[in-house]
Amino acid sequence: SVLESAYHDEQLALERRNYLLGTGVRGVFIRTADLGSQGVWHRVLIGSYETLESAKRFKETLFNNFGLQNLQIIKDDNILE
C-alpha cells in the first residue's frame, strides 16, 4: 500500500480519507497501528499492490495526477520506500 499520511486523531484521518476520495483518489482506507511508545496512529493508505514495482508506479501516478507528495510504500506495516 501507499502511505499518504498518519494521525494520532482518528477523526483527522477520516477527514483526510474523505477529502482524498472527494478528489477522485480511489482505494483509500485507514489502518490503525499501535506503535508502542510512539502511540496509536491512524494511517491513511491507498491501494494494495502485488509487487514493489507496481506500488512505485502507482505512487508516481498519485503525484502526477493528484499532486500527492511525501508518499511512502509500506508492506505489513513496514516502510519499504
Short mmCIF file of N, CA, C and O in Angstrom, two decimals:
data_model
loop_
_atom_site.label_atom_id
_atom_site.label_comp_id
_atom_site.label_asym_id
_atom_site.label_seq_id
_atom_site.Cartn_x
_atom_site.Cartn_y
_atom_site.Cartn_z
N SER A 1 0.84 -1.19 0.00
CA SER A 1 0.00 0.00 0.00
C SER A 1 0.88 1.25 0.00
O SER A 1 2.04 1.19 0.37
N VAL A 2 0.29 2.34 -0.35
CA VAL A 2 0.98 3.63 -0.32
C VAL A 2 0.46 4.40 0.89
O VAL A 2 -0.75 4.61 1.04
N LEU A 3 1.37 4.79 1.77
CA LEU A 3 1.03 5.57 2.96
C LEU A 3 0.99 7.04 2.56
O LEU A 3 1.99 7.61 2.14
N GLU A 4 -0.20 7.63 2.69
CA GLU A 4 -0.37 9.04 2.33
C GLU A 4 -0.14 9.94 3.54
O GLU A 4 0.46 10.99 3.44
N SER A 5 -0.65 9.54 4.69
CA SER A 5 -0.50 10.33 5.90
C SER A 5 -0.85 9.48 7.11
O SER A 5 -1.37 8.37 6.97
N ALA A 6 -0.57 9.99 8.30
CA ALA A 6 -0.90 9.28 9.54
C ALA A 6 -1.21 10.31 10.63
O ALA A 6 -0.58 11.38 10.68
N TYR A 7 -2.17 9.97 11.47
CA TYR A 7 -2.63 10.89 12.51
C TYR A 7 -2.84 10.14 13.82
O TYR A 7 -3.27 8.99 13.82
N HIS A 8 -2.57 10.85 14.93
CA HIS A 8 -2.95 10.29 16.23
C HIS A 8 -4.46 10.36 16.40
O HIS A 8 -5.05 9.49 17.01
N ASP A 9 -5.08 11.39 15.85
CA ASP A 9 -6.51 11.62 15.97
C ASP A 9 -7.26 10.91 14.84
O ASP A 9 -7.08 11.24 13.67
N GLU A 10 -8.09 9.95 15.18
CA GLU A 10 -8.81 9.17 14.18
C GLU A 10 -9.72 10.04 13.32
O GLU A 10 -9.87 9.81 12.12
N GLN A 11 -10.32 11.07 13.91
CA GLN A 11 -11.20 11.96 13.16
C GLN A 11 -10.45 12.68 12.04
O GLN A 11 -10.96 12.84 10.94
N LEU A 12 -9.22 13.10 12.32
CA LEU A 12 -8.42 13.76 11.28
C LEU A 12 -8.11 12.78 10.14
O LEU A 12 -8.12 13.17 8.96
N ALA A 13 -7.83 11.53 10.48
CA ALA A 13 -7.59 10.52 9.45
C ALA A 13 -8.84 10.31 8.59
O ALA A 13 -8.75 10.21 7.36
N LEU A 14 -10.00 10.26 9.22
CA LEU A 14 -11.25 10.11 8.48
C LEU A 14 -11.50 11.30 7.56
O LEU A 14 -11.92 11.13 6.41
N GLU A 15 -11.22 12.49 8.05
CA GLU A 15 -11.39 13.69 7.22
C GLU A 15 -10.45 13.67 6.03
O GLU A 15 -10.84 14.02 4.92
N ARG A 16 -9.22 13.24 6.24
CA ARG A 16 -8.26 13.17 5.13
C ARG A 16 -8.69 12.12 4.11
O ARG A 16 -8.63 12.34 2.91
N ARG A 17 -9.13 10.95 4.60
CA ARG A 17 -9.62 9.91 3.70
C ARG A 17 -10.78 10.43 2.85
O ARG A 17 -10.80 10.27 1.64
N ASN A 18 -11.72 11.09 3.50
CA ASN A 18 -12.88 11.61 2.78
C ASN A 18 -12.48 12.68 1.77
O ASN A 18 -13.03 12.74 0.66
N TYR A 19 -11.52 13.52 2.12
CA TYR A 19 -11.03 14.53 1.19
C TYR A 19 -10.43 13.86 -0.04
O TYR A 19 -10.73 14.25 -1.18
N LEU A 20 -9.56 12.88 0.17
CA LEU A 20 -8.92 12.20 -0.96
C LEU A 20 -9.96 11.52 -1.85
O LEU A 20 -9.88 11.60 -3.08
N LEU A 21 -10.92 10.85 -1.24
CA LEU A 21 -11.98 10.22 -2.03
C LEU A 21 -12.74 11.26 -2.84
O LEU A 21 -13.09 11.03 -3.99
N GLY A 22 -12.98 12.43 -2.24
CA GLY A 22 -13.69 13.51 -2.92
C GLY A 22 -12.93 14.10 -4.09
O GLY A 22 -13.54 14.65 -5.01
N THR A 23 -11.61 13.97 -4.08
CA THR A 23 -10.81 14.48 -5.21
C THR A 23 -10.64 13.44 -6.31
O THR A 23 -10.02 13.72 -7.33
N GLY A 24 -11.17 12.23 -6.07
CA GLY A 24 -11.12 11.21 -7.09
C GLY A 24 -10.09 10.12 -6.87
O GLY A 24 -9.97 9.20 -7.68
N VAL A 25 -9.35 10.19 -5.77
CA VAL A 25 -8.39 9.13 -5.46
C VAL A 25 -9.20 7.89 -5.05
O VAL A 25 -10.09 7.98 -4.21
N ARG A 26 -8.89 6.76 -5.66
CA ARG A 26 -9.61 5.52 -5.36
C ARG A 26 -8.78 4.61 -4.46
O ARG A 26 -7.56 4.69 -4.43
N GLY A 27 -9.48 3.74 -3.74
CA GLY A 27 -8.80 2.75 -2.92
C GLY A 27 -8.22 3.27 -1.63
O GLY A 27 -7.29 2.70 -1.09
N VAL A 28 -8.78 4.36 -1.10
CA VAL A 28 -8.27 4.96 0.14
C VAL A 28 -8.91 4.26 1.34
O VAL A 28 -10.12 4.04 1.37
N PHE A 29 -8.09 3.90 2.32
CA PHE A 29 -8.62 3.29 3.53
C PHE A 29 -7.74 3.66 4.72
O PHE A 29 -6.66 4.23 4.54
N ILE A 30 -8.22 3.36 5.92
CA ILE A 30 -7.50 3.67 7.15
C ILE A 30 -7.15 2.36 7.85
O ILE A 30 -8.00 1.47 7.97
N ARG A 31 -5.91 2.27 8.31
CA ARG A 31 -5.48 1.14 9.14
C ARG A 31 -4.85 1.72 10.39
O ARG A 31 -3.98 2.58 10.31
N THR A 32 -5.27 1.23 11.53
CA THR A 32 -4.74 1.69 12.81
C THR A 32 -3.56 0.84 13.21
O THR A 32 -3.60 -0.39 13.10
N ALA A 33 -2.49 1.49 13.66
CA ALA A 33 -1.27 0.80 14.08
C ALA A 33 -0.87 1.28 15.46
O ALA A 33 -0.76 2.48 15.69
N ASP A 34 -0.67 0.35 16.37
CA ASP A 34 -0.18 0.67 17.71
C ASP A 34 1.34 0.53 17.69
O ASP A 34 1.87 -0.56 17.56
N LEU A 35 2.02 1.65 17.80
CA LEU A 35 3.48 1.68 17.72
C LEU A 35 4.13 1.77 19.10
O LEU A 35 5.22 2.31 19.26
N GLY A 36 3.46 1.23 20.07
CA GLY A 36 4.02 1.18 21.43
C GLY A 36 4.27 2.55 22.00
O GLY A 36 3.36 3.35 22.16
N SER A 37 5.53 2.85 22.28
CA SER A 37 5.89 4.12 22.91
C SER A 37 5.59 5.33 22.03
O SER A 37 5.48 6.45 22.52
N GLN A 38 5.43 5.11 20.71
CA GLN A 38 5.09 6.20 19.80
C GLN A 38 3.59 6.43 19.71
O GLN A 38 3.13 7.35 19.05
N GLY A 39 2.82 5.57 20.36
CA GLY A 39 1.38 5.74 20.42
C GLY A 39 0.64 5.05 19.28
O GLY A 39 1.22 4.34 18.47
N VAL A 40 -0.66 5.30 19.24
CA VAL A 40 -1.53 4.73 18.22
C VAL A 40 -1.63 5.73 17.07
O VAL A 40 -1.87 6.91 17.28
N TRP A 41 -1.43 5.23 15.85
CA TRP A 41 -1.52 6.05 14.65
C TRP A 41 -2.59 5.49 13.72
O TRP A 41 -2.71 4.28 13.58
N HIS A 42 -3.35 6.39 13.11
CA HIS A 42 -4.36 6.02 12.13
C HIS A 42 -3.79 6.39 10.77
O HIS A 42 -3.66 7.58 10.44
N ARG A 43 -3.40 5.36 10.02
CA ARG A 43 -2.71 5.57 8.75
C ARG A 43 -3.71 5.65 7.60
O ARG A 43 -4.59 4.80 7.47
N VAL A 44 -3.54 6.66 6.77
CA VAL A 44 -4.35 6.81 5.56
C VAL A 44 -3.55 6.16 4.43
O VAL A 44 -2.47 6.62 4.07
N LEU A 45 -4.07 5.06 3.92
CA LEU A 45 -3.39 4.25 2.91
C LEU A 45 -4.18 4.24 1.61
O LEU A 45 -5.40 4.43 1.61
N ILE A 46 -3.46 4.00 0.52
CA ILE A 46 -4.10 3.94 -0.79
C ILE A 46 -3.66 2.65 -1.48
O ILE A 46 -2.46 2.41 -1.65
N GLY A 47 -4.63 1.84 -1.85
CA GLY A 47 -4.38 0.67 -2.67
C GLY A 47 -3.68 -0.47 -1.98
O GLY A 47 -3.30 -0.42 -0.82
N SER A 48 -3.53 -1.54 -2.76
CA SER A 48 -2.82 -2.74 -2.35
C SER A 48 -2.18 -3.32 -3.60
O SER A 48 -2.86 -3.49 -4.62
N TYR A 49 -0.91 -3.61 -3.54
CA TYR A 49 -0.17 -3.98 -4.75
C TYR A 49 0.59 -5.27 -4.56
O TYR A 49 1.11 -5.54 -3.47
N GLU A 50 0.69 -6.06 -5.61
CA GLU A 50 1.36 -7.35 -5.57
C GLU A 50 2.88 -7.21 -5.52
O GLU A 50 3.56 -8.02 -4.90
N THR A 51 3.41 -6.18 -6.18
CA THR A 51 4.86 -6.03 -6.26
C THR A 51 5.27 -4.61 -5.87
O THR A 51 4.48 -3.67 -5.95
N LEU A 52 6.52 -4.49 -5.49
CA LEU A 52 7.08 -3.18 -5.18
C LEU A 52 7.05 -2.29 -6.41
O LEU A 52 6.74 -1.10 -6.32
N GLU A 53 7.34 -2.85 -7.57
CA GLU A 53 7.35 -2.07 -8.82
C GLU A 53 5.97 -1.48 -9.12
O GLU A 53 5.86 -0.33 -9.54
N SER A 54 4.91 -2.27 -8.93
CA SER A 54 3.57 -1.75 -9.21
C SER A 54 3.20 -0.66 -8.21
O SER A 54 2.55 0.32 -8.56
N ALA A 55 3.64 -0.79 -6.97
CA ALA A 55 3.40 0.26 -5.97
C ALA A 55 4.15 1.53 -6.33
O ALA A 55 3.62 2.64 -6.19
N LYS A 56 5.39 1.39 -6.82
CA LYS A 56 6.16 2.57 -7.24
C LYS A 56 5.48 3.29 -8.39
O LYS A 56 5.43 4.52 -8.42
N ARG A 57 4.97 2.52 -9.35
CA ARG A 57 4.28 3.15 -10.49
C ARG A 57 3.04 3.90 -10.02
O ARG A 57 2.76 5.01 -10.47
N PHE A 58 2.29 3.30 -9.08
CA PHE A 58 1.09 3.97 -8.60
C PHE A 58 1.44 5.20 -7.79
O PHE A 58 0.75 6.23 -7.88
N LYS A 59 2.51 5.14 -7.02
CA LYS A 59 2.98 6.31 -6.26
C LYS A 59 3.27 7.46 -7.21
O LYS A 59 2.88 8.61 -6.95
N GLU A 60 3.91 7.17 -8.33
CA GLU A 60 4.20 8.19 -9.33
C GLU A 60 2.91 8.74 -9.94
O GLU A 60 2.78 9.94 -10.16
N THR A 61 1.94 7.87 -10.19
CA THR A 61 0.65 8.30 -10.73
C THR A 61 -0.06 9.23 -9.75
O THR A 61 -0.63 10.24 -10.16
N LEU A 62 0.00 8.91 -8.47
CA LEU A 62 -0.63 9.78 -7.46
C LEU A 62 0.00 11.16 -7.45
O LEU A 62 -0.69 12.17 -7.29
N PHE A 63 1.31 11.22 -7.62
CA PHE A 63 1.98 12.51 -7.69
C PHE A 63 1.57 13.26 -8.96
O PHE A 63 1.20 14.43 -8.90
N ASN A 64 1.63 12.59 -10.10
CA ASN A 64 1.33 13.24 -11.38
C ASN A 64 -0.12 13.68 -11.51
O ASN A 64 -0.40 14.76 -12.02
N ASN A 65 -1.05 12.86 -11.05
CA ASN A 65 -2.48 13.15 -11.25
C ASN A 65 -3.09 13.97 -10.12
O ASN A 65 -4.06 14.69 -10.35
N PHE A 66 -2.56 13.84 -8.90
CA PHE A 66 -3.20 14.49 -7.75
C PHE A 66 -2.24 15.38 -6.96
O PHE A 66 -2.64 16.00 -5.98
N GLY A 67 -0.98 15.43 -7.35
CA GLY A 67 -0.01 16.27 -6.65
C GLY A 67 0.36 15.78 -5.27
O GLY A 67 0.90 16.54 -4.47
N LEU A 68 0.08 14.50 -4.97
CA LEU A 68 0.39 13.97 -3.65
C LEU A 68 1.90 13.73 -3.53
O LEU A 68 2.50 13.08 -4.38
N GLN A 69 2.48 14.27 -2.46
CA GLN A 69 3.92 14.18 -2.24
C GLN A 69 4.21 13.47 -0.93
O GLN A 69 3.31 13.25 -0.11
N ASN A 70 5.47 13.15 -0.71
CA ASN A 70 5.93 12.52 0.54
C ASN A 70 5.22 11.21 0.83
O ASN A 70 4.95 10.89 1.99
N LEU A 71 4.88 10.47 -0.22
CA LEU A 71 4.23 9.19 -0.06
C LEU A 71 5.27 8.12 0.24
O LEU A 71 6.40 8.20 -0.22
N GLN A 72 4.87 7.13 1.03
CA GLN A 72 5.76 6.02 1.36
C GLN A 72 5.07 4.72 1.01
O GLN A 72 3.86 4.59 1.18
N ILE A 73 5.85 3.76 0.56
CA ILE A 73 5.32 2.44 0.25
C ILE A 73 5.53 1.56 1.48
O ILE A 73 6.64 1.51 2.02
N ILE A 74 4.46 0.90 1.92
CA ILE A 74 4.58 0.02 3.09
C ILE A 74 4.03 -1.37 2.75
O ILE A 74 3.18 -1.53 1.88
N LYS A 75 4.56 -2.35 3.46
CA LYS A 75 4.06 -3.72 3.36
C LYS A 75 4.07 -4.29 4.76
O LYS A 75 5.09 -4.23 5.45
N ASP A 76 2.94 -4.83 5.17
CA ASP A 76 2.83 -5.43 6.51
C ASP A 76 3.32 -4.46 7.59
O ASP A 76 4.07 -4.83 8.49
N ASP A 77 2.92 -3.20 7.46
CA ASP A 77 3.24 -2.13 8.42
C ASP A 77 4.71 -1.73 8.45
O ASP A 77 5.15 -0.99 9.31
N ASN A 78 5.52 -2.20 7.49
CA ASN A 78 6.92 -1.80 7.40
C ASN A 78 7.12 -0.90 6.19
O ASN A 78 6.65 -1.22 5.09
N ILE A 79 7.80 0.21 6.37
CA ILE A 79 8.06 1.14 5.28
C ILE A 79 9.14 0.56 4.38
O ILE A 79 10.23 0.22 4.85
N LEU A 80 8.83 0.43 3.09
CA LEU A 80 9.78 -0.10 2.13
C LEU A 80 10.51 0.99 1.38
O LEU A 80 11.66 0.85 1.01
N GLU A 81 9.80 2.07 1.09
CA GLU A 81 10.41 3.16 0.31
C GLU A 81 9.67 4.45 0.55
O GLU A 81 8.50 4.52 0.64
#
